[in-house]
PDB file of C-alpha atoms in Angstrom:
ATOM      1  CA  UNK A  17       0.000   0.000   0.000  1.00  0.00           C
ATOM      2  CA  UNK A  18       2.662   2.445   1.110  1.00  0.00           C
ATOM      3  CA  UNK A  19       4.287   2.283  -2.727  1.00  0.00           C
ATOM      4  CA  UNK A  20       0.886   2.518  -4.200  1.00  0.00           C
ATOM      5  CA  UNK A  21       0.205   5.842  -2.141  1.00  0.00           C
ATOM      6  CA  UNK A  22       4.103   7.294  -2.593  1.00  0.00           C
ATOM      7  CA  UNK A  23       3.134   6.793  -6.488  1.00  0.00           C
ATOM      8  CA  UNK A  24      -0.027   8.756  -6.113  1.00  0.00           C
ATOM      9  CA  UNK A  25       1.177  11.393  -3.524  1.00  0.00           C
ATOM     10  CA  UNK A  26       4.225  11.865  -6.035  1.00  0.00           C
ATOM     11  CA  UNK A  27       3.012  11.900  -9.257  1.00  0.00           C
ATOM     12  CA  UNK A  28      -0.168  14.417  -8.064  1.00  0.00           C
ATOM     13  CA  UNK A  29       1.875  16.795  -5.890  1.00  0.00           C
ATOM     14  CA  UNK A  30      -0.300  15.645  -3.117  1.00  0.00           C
ATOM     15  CA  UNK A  31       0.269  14.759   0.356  1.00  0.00           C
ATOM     16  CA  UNK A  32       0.140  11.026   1.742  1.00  0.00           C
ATOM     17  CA  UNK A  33      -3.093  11.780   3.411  1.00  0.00           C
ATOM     18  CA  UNK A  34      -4.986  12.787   0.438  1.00  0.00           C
ATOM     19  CA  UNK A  35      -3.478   9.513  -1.726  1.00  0.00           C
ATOM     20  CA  UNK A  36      -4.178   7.551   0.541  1.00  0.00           C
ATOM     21  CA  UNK A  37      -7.912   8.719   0.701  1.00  0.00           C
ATOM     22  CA  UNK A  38      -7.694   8.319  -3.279  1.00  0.00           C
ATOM     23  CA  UNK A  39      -6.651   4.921  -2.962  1.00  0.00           C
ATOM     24  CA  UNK A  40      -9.691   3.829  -0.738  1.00  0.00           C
ATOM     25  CA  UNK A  41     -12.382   6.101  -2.056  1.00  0.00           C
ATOM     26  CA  UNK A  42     -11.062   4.496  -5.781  1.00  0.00           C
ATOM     27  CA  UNK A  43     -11.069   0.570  -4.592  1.00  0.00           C
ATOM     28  CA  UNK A  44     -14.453   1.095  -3.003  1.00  0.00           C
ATOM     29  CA  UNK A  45     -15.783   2.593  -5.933  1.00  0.00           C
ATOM     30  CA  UNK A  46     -14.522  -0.502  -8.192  1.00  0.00           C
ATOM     31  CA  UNK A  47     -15.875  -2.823  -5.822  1.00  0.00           C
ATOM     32  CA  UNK A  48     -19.147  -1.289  -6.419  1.00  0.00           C
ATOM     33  CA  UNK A  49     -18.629  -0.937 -10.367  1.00  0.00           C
ATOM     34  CA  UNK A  50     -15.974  -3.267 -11.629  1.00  0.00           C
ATOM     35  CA  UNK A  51     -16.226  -7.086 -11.834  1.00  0.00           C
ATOM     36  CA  UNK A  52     -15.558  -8.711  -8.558  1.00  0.00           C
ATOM     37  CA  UNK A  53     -12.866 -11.794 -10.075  1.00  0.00           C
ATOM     38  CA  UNK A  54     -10.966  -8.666 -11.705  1.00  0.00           C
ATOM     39  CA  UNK A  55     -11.028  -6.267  -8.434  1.00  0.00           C
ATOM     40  CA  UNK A  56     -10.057  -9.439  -6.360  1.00  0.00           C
ATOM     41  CA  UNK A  57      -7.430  -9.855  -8.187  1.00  0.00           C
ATOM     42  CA  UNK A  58      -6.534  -6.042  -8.024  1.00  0.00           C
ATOM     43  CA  UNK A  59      -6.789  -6.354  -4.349  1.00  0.00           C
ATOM     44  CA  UNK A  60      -4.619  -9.067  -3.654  1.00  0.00           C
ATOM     45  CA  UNK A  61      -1.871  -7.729  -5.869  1.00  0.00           C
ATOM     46  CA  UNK A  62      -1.925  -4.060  -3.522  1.00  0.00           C
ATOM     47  CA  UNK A  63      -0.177  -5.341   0.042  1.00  0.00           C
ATOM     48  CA  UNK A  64      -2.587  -3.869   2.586  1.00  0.00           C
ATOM     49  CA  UNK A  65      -5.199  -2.986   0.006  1.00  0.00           C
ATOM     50  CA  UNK A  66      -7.578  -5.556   1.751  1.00  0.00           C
ATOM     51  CA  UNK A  67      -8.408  -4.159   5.096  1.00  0.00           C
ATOM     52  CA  UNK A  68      -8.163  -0.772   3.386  1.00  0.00           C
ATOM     53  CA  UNK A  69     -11.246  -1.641   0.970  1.00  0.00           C
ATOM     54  CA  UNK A  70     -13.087  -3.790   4.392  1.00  0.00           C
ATOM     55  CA  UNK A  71     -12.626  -0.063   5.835  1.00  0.00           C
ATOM     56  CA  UNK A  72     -13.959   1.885   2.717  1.00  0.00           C
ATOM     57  CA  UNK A  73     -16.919  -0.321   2.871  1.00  0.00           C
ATOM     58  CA  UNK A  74     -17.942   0.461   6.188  1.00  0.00           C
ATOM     59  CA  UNK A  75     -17.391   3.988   5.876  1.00  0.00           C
ATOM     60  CA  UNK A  76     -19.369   4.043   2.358  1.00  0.00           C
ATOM     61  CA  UNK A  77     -22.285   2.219   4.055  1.00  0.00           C
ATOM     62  CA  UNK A  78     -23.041   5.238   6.246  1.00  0.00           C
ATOM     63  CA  UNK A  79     -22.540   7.394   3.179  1.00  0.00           C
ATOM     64  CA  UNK A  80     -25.212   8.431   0.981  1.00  0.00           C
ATOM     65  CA  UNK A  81     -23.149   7.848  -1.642  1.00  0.00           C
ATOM     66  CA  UNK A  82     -22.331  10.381  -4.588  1.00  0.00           C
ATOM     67  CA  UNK A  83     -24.338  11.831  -7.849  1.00  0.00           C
ATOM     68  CA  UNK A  84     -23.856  10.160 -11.424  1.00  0.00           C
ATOM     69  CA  UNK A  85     -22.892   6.778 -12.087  1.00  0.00           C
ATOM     70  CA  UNK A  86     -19.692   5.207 -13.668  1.00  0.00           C
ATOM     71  CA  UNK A  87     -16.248   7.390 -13.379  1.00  0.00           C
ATOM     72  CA  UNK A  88     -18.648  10.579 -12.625  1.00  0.00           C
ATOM     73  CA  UNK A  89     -19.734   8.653  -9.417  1.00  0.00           C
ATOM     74  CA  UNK A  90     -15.976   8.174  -8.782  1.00  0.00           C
ATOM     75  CA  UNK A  91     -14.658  11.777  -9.525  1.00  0.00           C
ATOM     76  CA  UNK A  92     -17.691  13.531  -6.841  1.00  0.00           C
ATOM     77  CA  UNK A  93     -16.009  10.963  -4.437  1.00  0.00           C
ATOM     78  CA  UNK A  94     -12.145  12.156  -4.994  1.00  0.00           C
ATOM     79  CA  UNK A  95     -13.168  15.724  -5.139  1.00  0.00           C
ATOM     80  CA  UNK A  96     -14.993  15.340  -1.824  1.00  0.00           C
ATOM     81  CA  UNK A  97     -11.936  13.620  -0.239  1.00  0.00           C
ATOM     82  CA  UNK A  98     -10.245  16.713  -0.926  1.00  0.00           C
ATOM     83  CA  UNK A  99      -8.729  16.439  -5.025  1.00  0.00           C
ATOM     84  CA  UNK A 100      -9.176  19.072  -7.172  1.00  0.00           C
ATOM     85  CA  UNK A 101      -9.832  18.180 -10.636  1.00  0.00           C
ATOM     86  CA  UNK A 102      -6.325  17.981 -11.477  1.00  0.00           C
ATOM     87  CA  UNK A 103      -5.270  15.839  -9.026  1.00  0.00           C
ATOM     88  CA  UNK A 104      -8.407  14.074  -9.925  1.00  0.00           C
ATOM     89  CA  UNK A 105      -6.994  12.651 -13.491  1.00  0.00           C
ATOM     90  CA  UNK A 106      -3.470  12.187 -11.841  1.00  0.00           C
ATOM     91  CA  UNK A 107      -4.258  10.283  -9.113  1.00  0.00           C
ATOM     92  CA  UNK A 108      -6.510   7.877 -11.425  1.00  0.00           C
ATOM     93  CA  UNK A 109      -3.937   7.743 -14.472  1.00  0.00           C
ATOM     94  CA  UNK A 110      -1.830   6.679 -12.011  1.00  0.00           C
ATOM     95  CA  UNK A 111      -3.325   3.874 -10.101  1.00  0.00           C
ATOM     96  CA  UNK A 112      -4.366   2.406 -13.494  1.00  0.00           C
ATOM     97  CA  UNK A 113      -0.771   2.251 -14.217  1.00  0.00           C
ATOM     98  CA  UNK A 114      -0.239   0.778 -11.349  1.00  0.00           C
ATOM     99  CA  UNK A 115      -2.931  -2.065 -12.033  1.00  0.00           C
ATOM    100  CA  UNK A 116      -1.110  -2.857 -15.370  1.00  0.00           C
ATOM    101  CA  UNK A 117       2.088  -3.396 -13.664  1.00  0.00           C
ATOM    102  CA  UNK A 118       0.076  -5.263 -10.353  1.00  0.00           C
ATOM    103  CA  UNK A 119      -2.524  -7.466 -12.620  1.00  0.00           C
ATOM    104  CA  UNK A 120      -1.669  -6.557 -16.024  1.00  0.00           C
ATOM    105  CA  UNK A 121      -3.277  -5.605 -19.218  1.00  0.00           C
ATOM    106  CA  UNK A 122      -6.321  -7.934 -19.131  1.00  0.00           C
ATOM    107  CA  UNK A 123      -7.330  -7.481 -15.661  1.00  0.00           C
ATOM    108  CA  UNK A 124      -7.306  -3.638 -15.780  1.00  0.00           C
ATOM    109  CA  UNK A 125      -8.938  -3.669 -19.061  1.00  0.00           C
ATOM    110  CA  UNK A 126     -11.734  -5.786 -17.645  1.00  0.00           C
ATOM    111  CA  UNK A 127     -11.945  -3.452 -14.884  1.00  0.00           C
ATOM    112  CA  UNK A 128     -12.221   0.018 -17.382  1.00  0.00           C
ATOM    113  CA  UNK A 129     -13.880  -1.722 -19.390  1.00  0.00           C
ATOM    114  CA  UNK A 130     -16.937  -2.554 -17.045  1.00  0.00           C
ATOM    115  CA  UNK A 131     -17.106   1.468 -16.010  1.00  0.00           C
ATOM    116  CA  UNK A 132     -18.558   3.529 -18.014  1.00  0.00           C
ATOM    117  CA  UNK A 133     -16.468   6.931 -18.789  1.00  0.00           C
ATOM    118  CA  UNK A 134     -13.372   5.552 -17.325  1.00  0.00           C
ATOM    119  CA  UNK A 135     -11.695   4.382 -20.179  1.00  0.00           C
ATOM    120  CA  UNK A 136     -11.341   8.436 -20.717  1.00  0.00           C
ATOM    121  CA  UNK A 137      -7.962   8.390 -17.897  1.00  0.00           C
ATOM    122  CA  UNK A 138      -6.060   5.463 -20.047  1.00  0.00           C
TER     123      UNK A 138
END
């Protein structure tokens, strides 16, 4: 996890905090929206990333959740954890880079694939 959020907090000018949000507001998200076998598989690949997403999904279930649907869903719940725009398309360039090199090509395609608008930060 702590390479994962380095990667983000680097490449977005951001601090760890605010990756680190990134990372759990964006693997809660895909749990919700991407196909389970591929976000598994995402999961298991991120050390930590496990009790990370068991703590995103508590916190989302006393959420009321965000407007839109596919990646728009995904980009009210980064800017309300504190991204701008910006940092926004940063922060998810970069963790789908980071689920090439983690799962590969296939797996992360399944995964844009199955979200509608998302395929817009490849």
């Amino acid at each position: 996890m702590d390479e994962l959020v380095n990667r983000l907090s680097n490449a977005a000018h951001i601090d760890r905090a605010k990756a680190a949000a990134a990372v759990k507001t964006i693997l809660v998200f895909l749990d919700k929206e991407a196909p389970p076998a591929a976000v598994k598989e995402l999961v298991d690949a991120i050390p930590g990333a496990a009790s990370v997403l068991d703590e995103g999904r508590a916190e989302a279930a006393e959420s009321p959740g965000y407007p839109g649907f596919g990646a728009m869903a995904a980009y009210h719940a980064l800017t309300a954890a504190g991204l701008s725009g910006g940092e926004v398309q940063v922060v998810t360039r970069e963790m789908l880079a980071y689920s090439r090199d983690a799962v590969g090509e296939e797996t992360t395609g399944r995964i844009v694939g199955a979200v509608p608008g998302l395929e817009a930060f490849i």
